[in-house]
Short mmCIF file of C-alpha atoms in Angstrom, two decimals:
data_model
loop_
_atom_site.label_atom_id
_atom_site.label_comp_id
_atom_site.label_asym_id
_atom_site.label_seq_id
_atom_site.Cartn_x
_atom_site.Cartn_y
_atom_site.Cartn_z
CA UNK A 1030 78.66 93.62 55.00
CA UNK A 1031 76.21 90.56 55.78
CA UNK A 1032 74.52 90.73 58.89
CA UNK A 1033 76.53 87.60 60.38
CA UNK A 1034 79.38 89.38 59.71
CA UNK A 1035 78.14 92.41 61.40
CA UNK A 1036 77.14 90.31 64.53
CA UNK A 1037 80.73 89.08 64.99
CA UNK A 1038 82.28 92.42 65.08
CA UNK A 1039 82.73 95.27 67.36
CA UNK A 1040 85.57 97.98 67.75
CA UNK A 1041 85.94 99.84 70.99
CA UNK A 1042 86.22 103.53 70.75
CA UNK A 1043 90.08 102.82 72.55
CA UNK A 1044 90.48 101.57 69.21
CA UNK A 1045 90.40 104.67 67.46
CA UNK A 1046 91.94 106.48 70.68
CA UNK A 1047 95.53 104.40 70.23
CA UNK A 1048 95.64 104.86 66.75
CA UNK A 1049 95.24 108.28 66.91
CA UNK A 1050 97.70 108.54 69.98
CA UNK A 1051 99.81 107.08 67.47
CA UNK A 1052 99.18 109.33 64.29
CA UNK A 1053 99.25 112.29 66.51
CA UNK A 1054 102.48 111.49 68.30
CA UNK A 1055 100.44 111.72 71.85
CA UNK A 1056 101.79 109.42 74.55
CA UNK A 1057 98.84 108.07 76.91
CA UNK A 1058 100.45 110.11 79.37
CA UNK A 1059 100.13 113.86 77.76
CA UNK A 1060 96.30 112.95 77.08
CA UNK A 1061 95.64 110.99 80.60
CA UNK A 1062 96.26 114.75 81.92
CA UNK A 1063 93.20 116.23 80.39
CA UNK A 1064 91.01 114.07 81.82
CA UNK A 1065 88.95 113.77 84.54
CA UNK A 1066 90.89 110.57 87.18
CA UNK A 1067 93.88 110.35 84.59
CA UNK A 1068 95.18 107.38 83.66
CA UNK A 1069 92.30 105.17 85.00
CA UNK A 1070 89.84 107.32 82.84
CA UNK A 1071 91.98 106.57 79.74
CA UNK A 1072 93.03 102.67 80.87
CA UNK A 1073 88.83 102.02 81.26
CA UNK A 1074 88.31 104.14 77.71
CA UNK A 1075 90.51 102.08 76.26
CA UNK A 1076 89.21 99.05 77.46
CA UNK A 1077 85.77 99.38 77.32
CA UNK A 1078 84.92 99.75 80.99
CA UNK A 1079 84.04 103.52 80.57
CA UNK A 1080 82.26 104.84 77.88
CA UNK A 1081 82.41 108.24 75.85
CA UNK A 1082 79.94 110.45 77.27
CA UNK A 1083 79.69 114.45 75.83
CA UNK A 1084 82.23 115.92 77.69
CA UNK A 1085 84.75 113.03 77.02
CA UNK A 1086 83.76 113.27 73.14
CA UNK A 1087 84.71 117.33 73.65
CA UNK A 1088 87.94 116.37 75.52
CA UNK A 1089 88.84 113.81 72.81
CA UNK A 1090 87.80 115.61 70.09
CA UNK A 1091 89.88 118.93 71.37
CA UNK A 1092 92.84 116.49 71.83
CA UNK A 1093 93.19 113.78 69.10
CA UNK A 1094 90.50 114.87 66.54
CA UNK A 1095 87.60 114.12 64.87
CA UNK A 1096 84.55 116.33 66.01
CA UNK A 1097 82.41 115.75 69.69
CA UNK A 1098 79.57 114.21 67.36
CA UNK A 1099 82.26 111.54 65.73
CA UNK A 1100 83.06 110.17 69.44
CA UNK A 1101 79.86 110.17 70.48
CA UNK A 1102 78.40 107.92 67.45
CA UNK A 1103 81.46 105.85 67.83
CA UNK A 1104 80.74 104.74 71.29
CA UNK A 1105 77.03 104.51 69.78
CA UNK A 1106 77.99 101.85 67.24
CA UNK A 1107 80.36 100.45 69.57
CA UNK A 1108 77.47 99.71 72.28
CA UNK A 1109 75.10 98.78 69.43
CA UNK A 1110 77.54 96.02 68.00
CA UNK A 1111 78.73 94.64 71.37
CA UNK A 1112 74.70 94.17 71.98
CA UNK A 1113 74.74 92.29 68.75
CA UNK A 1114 77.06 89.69 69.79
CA UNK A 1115 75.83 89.45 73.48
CA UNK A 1116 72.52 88.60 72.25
CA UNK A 1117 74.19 85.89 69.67
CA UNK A 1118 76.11 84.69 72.39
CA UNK A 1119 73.50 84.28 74.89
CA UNK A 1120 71.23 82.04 72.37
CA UNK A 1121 73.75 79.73 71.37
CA UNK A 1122 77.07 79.38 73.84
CA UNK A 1123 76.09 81.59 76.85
CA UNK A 1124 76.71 78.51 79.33
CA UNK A 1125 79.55 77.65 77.50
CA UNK A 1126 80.60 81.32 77.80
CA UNK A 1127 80.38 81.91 81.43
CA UNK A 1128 81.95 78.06 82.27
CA UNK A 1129 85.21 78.80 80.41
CA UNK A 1130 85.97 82.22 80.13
CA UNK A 1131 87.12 84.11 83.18
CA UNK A 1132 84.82 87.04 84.87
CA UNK A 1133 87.21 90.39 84.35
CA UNK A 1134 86.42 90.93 87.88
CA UNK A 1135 86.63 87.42 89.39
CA UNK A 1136 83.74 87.42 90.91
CA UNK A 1137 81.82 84.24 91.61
CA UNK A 1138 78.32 83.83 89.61
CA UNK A 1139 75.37 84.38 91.41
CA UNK A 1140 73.63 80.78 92.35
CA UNK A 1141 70.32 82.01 89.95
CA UNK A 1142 71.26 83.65 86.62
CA UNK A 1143 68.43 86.21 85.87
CA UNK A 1144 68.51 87.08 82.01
CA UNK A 1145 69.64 90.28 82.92
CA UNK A 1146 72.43 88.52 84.85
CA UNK A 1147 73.67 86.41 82.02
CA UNK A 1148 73.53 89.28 79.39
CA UNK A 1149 75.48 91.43 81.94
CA UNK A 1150 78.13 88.53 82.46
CA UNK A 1151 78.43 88.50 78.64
CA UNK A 1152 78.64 91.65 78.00
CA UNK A 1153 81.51 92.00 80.80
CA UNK A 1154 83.84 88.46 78.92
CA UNK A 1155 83.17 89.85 75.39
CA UNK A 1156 84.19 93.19 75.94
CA UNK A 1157 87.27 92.63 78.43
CA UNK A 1158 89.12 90.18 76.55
CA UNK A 1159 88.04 91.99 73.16
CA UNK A 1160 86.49 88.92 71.18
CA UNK A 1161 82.81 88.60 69.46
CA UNK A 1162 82.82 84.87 69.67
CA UNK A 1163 84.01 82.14 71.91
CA UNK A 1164 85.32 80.36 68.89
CA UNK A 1165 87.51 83.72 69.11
CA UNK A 1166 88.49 83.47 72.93
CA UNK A 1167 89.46 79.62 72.37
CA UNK A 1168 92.05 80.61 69.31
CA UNK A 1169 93.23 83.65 71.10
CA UNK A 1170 93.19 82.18 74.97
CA UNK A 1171 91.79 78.93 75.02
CA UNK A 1172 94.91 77.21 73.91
CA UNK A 1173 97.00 78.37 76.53
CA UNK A 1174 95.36 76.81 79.40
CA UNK A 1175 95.69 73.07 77.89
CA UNK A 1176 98.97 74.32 76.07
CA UNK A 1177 102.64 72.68 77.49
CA UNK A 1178 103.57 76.39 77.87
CA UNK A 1179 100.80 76.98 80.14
CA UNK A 1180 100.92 74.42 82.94
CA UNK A 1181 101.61 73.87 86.39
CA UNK A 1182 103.18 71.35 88.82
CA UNK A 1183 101.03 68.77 89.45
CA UNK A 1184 101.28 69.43 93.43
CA UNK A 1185 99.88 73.16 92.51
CA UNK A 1186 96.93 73.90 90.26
CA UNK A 1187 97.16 77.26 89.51
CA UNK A 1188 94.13 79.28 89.41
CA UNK A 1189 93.71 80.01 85.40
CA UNK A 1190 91.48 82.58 85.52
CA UNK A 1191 93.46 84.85 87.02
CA UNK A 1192 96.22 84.07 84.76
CA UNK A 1193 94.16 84.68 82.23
CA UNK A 1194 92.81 88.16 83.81
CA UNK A 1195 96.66 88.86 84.96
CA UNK A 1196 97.24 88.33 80.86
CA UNK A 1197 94.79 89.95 79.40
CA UNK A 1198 95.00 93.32 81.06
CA UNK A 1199 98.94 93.29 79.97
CA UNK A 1200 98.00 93.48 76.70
CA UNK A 1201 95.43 96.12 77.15
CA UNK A 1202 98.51 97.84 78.62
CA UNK A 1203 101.03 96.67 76.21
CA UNK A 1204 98.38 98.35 73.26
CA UNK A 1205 99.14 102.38 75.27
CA UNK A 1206 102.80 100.89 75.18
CA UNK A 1207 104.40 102.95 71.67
CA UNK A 1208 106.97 101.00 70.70
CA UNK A 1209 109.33 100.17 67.27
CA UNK A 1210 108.79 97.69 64.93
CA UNK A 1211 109.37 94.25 66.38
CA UNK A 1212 112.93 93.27 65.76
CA UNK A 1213 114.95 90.00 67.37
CA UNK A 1214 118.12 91.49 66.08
CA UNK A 1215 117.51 94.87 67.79
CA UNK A 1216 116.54 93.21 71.36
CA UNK A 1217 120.12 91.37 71.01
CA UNK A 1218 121.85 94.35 70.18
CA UNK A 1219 120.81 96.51 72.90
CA UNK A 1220 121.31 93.56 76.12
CA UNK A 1221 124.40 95.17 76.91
CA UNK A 1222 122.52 98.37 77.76
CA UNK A 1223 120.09 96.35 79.48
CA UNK A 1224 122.90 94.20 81.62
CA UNK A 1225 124.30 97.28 83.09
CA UNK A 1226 120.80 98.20 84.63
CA UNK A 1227 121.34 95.12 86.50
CA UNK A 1228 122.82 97.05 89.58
CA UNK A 1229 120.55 100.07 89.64
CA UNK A 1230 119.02 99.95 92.95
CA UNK A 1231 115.57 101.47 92.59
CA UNK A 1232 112.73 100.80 90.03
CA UNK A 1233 112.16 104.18 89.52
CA UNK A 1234 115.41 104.45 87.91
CA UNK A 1235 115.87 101.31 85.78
CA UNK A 1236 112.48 100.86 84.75
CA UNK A 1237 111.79 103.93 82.54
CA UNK A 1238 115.38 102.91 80.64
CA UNK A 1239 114.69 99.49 80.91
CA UNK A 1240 110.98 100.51 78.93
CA UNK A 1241 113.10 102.66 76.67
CA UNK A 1242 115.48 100.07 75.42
CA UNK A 1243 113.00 97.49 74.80
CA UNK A 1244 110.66 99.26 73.46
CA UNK A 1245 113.00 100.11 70.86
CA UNK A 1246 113.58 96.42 69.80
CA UNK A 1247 109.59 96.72 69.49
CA UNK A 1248 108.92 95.33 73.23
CA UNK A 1249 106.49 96.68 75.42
CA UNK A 1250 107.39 96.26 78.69
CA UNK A 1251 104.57 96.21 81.18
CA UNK A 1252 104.01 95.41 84.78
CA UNK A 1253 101.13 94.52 86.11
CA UNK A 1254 100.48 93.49 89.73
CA UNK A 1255 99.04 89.56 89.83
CA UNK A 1256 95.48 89.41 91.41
CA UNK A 1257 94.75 87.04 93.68
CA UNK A 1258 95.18 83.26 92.45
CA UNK A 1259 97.91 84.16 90.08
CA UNK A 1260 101.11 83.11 90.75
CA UNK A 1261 102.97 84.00 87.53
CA UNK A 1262 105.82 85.77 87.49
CA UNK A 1263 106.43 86.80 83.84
CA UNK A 1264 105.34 86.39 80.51
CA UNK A 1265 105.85 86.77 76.90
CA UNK A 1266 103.39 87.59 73.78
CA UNK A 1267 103.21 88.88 70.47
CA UNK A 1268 100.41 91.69 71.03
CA UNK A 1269 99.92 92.92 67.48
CA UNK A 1270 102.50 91.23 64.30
CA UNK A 1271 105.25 94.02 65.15
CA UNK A 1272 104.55 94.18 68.94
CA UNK A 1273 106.13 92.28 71.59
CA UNK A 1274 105.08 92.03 75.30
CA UNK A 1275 106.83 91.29 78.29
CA UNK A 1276 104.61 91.35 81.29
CA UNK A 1277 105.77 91.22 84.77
CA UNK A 1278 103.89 91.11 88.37
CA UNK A 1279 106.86 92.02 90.00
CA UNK A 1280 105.57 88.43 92.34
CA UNK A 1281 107.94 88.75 94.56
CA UNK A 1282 109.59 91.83 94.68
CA UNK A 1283 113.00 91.30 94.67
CA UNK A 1284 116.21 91.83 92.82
CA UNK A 1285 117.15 88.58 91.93
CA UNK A 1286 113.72 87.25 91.33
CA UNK A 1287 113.16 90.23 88.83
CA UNK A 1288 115.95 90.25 86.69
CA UNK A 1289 116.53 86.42 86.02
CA UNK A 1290 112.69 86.55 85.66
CA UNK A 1291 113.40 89.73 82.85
CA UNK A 1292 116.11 87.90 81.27
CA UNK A 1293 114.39 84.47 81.35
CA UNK A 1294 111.36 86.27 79.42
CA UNK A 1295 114.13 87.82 76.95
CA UNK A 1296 115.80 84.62 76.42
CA UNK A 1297 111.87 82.93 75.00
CA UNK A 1298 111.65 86.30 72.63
CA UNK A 1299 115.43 85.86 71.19
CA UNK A 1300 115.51 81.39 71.46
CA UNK A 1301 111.56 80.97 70.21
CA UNK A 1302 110.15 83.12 67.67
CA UNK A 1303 108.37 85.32 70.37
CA UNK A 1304 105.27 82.71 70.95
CA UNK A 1305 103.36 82.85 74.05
CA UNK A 1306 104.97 81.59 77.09
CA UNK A 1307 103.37 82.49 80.83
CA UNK A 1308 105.84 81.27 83.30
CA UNK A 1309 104.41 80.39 86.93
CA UNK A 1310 105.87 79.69 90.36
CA UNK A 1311 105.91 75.23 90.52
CA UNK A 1312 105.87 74.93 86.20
CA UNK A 1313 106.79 71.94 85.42
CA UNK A 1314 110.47 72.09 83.17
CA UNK A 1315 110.23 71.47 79.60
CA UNK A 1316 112.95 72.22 77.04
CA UNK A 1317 111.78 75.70 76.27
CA UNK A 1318 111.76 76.27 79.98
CA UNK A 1319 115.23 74.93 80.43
CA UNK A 1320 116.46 76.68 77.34
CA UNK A 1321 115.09 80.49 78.59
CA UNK A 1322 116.96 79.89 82.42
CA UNK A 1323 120.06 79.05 80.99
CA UNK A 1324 119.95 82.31 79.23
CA UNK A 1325 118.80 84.14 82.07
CA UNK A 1326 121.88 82.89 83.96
CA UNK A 1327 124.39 83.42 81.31
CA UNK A 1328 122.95 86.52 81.07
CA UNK A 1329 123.39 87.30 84.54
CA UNK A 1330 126.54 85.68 85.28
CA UNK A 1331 129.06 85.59 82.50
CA UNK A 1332 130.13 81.57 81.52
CA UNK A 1333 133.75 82.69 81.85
CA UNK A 1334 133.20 83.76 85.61
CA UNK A 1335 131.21 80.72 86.60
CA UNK A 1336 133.77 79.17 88.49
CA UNK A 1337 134.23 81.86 90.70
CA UNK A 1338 130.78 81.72 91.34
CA UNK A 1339 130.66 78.27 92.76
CA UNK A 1340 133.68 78.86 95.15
CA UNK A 1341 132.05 81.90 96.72
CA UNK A 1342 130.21 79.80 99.81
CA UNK A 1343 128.10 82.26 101.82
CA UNK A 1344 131.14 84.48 102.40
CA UNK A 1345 129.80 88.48 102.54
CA UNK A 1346 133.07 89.74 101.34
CA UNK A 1347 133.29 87.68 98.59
CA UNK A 1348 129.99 87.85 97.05
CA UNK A 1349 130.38 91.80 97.78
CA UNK A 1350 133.61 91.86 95.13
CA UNK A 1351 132.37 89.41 92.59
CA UNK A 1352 129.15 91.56 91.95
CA UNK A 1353 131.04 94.87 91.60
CA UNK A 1354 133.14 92.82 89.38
CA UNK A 1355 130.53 91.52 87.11
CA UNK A 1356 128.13 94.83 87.12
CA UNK A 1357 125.49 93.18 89.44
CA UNK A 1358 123.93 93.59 92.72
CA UNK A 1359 124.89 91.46 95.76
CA UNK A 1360 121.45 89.95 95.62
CA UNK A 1361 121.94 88.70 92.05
CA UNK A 1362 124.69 86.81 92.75
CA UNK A 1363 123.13 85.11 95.74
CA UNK A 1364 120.12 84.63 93.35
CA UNK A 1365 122.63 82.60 91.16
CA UNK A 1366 123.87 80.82 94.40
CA UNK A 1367 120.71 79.70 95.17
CA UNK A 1368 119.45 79.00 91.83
CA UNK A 1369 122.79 76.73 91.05
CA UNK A 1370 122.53 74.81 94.09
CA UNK A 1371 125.85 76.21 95.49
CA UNK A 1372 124.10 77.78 98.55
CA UNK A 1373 120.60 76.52 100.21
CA UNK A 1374 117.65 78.94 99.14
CA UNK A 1375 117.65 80.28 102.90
CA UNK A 1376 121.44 81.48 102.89
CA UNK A 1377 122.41 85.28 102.52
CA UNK A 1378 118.84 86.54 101.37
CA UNK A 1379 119.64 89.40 103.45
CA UNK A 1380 121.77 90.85 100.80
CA UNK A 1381 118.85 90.88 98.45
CA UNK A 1382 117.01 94.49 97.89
CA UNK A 1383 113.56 94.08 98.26
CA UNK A 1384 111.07 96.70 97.20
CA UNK A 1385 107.39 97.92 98.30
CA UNK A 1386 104.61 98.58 95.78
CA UNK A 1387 105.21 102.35 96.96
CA UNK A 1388 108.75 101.42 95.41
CA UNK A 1389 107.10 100.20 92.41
CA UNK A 1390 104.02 102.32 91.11
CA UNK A 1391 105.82 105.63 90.57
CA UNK A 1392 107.77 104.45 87.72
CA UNK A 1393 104.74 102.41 86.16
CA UNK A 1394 102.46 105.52 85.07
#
């Protein structure tokens, strides 16, 4: 290997870690419990936040393989090749660098950028969204910011960066995520199963089956709260060639908001060959867009029981026995009320369950 070619390559030791997982049949959460702060030990292993020290290499080692001197010369290499592309980066594109790609930690940049400063900022971009060159970043990220499937309304610019954070750390999630080979036919084959979650109440019942089914069709489901500035509410991505990822923030935390968002994601996997869509509170409404809620809502609400819907009104009673009828919640079918215009979006959002991130985070490790 040329030296060029060793300057635009490095390999985090979460690299090996996932495979491994993998070959060994460990699930992140049978190793997170030998180590030391669990699962935000493993997360920051994995992406390069934390680094193998000895008694990680003899944890590791005991657990996945490989000896305790193997771990420790793989986070060697792994700190001597990211220092090879920081100091590429920082004679040729470092201003380019730090204008367009996103600080992991959103910070603002100092007003005087000591060298130390800039190589630190580097380092902190390379390493978090897992690219060697920005020539890399623009193929793998770049696009979606001036992409049709990335913008906003025009009365709301949303704040990219932490799209792009929100976005990046769902794949770092998606990559602990084991999951089947990537199939469209399998995702259609199993909605059924995932339909009849619709009325579960709690997410620490339908989210572990809703991971199971999905991940089965080769989906990774994974929620991740959005950071400030980000107003997305789901996306889709192909993560790896036979790895799908749905990503969710859970934005606003209800029923109906969460499932048409689900299905809506669903519907851009099964209607458009599984390419990147992030999908924002105020997007503007292209075809794709359009295409993805009307199978969200036929998903939801079955065509042949539309015109029930529409007579409902904002009658209790009524909305009460057309969702046990159709295998929703109540708040669904105001959802799809609101949604088709037959009620105003301030009618009956009282039968809507609404959940607290201490309803959330138990089911997400």
């Amino acid at each position: 290997m040329d030296e060029r070619a060793v300057t635009d390559w490095f390999s985090k030791p979460g690299d090996s870690i996932i495979a491994l997982m993998q070959r060994r049949g460990v699930s992140p959460q049978q190793l997170a419990r030998s180590l030391k702060d669990g699962m935000t030990t493993l997360r920051g292993l994995c992406d390069g936040s934390v680094a193998v020290d000895a008694p990680l290499a003899t944890t590791l080692s005991e657990h996945l393989g490989g000896s305790r001197a193997f771990w420790l010369q793989r986070q060697a290499n792994f700190e001597a090749a990211v220092d090879r592309a920081v100091g590429a980066a920082a004679e040729t594109d470092a201003d380019n660098w730090l204008d367009r790609v996103p600080s992991p930690t959103g910070k603002k940049l100092p007003k005087k950028l000591t060298d130390e400063i800039t190589r630190d900022e580097l380092r902190s971009r390379l390493v978090y969204f897992n690219v060697p060159k920005l020539e890399a970043w623009e193929r793998q990220y770049g696009s979606l910011v001036s992409g049709t499937r990335f913008r906003t309304s025009q009365t709301f610019i949303s704040a990219e960066d932490s799209v792009l954070r929100w976005l990046r750390r769902g794949e770092m999630e998606a990559e602990l995520t084991a999951t089947a080979q990537w199939s469209v036919a399998k995702l259609q084959e199993r909605l059924s199963a995932i339909r009849r979650l619709v009325h579960v109440s709690q997410p620490s019942r339908f989210l572990p089956q809703l991971r199971r089914l999905l991940a089965e069709a080769g989906v990774a489901l994974v929620v991740v709260k959005a950071p400030t500035g980000c107003r997305a509410s789901g996306a889709t991505r192909m993560v790896t060639p036979d790895k799908a990822m749905i990503l969710m923030s859970f934005r606003h935390r209800a029923d109906d908001q969460f499932w048409f968002t689900l299905f809506h994601e669903i519907g851009h996997l099964v209607l458009h060959s599984a390419r990147t869509f992030v999908d924002q509170d105020g997007m503007l409404t292209d075809e794709s867009e359009k295409e993805a809620n009307d199978f969200s809502s036929s998903a939801l609400v079955p065509l042949d029981r539309v015109g029930e819907l529409e007579e409902l009104n904002s009658n209790r009673e009524a909305i009460l026995r057309f969702s046990r009828s159709i295998g929703v919640s109540p708040g669904v079918t105001v959802g799809q009320m609101q949604h088709r215009e037959i009620i105003s979006p301030t009618k009956m959002n009282w039968l809507k369950r609404r959940w607290s991130w201490d309803d959330i985070e138990p089911a997400l490790n």
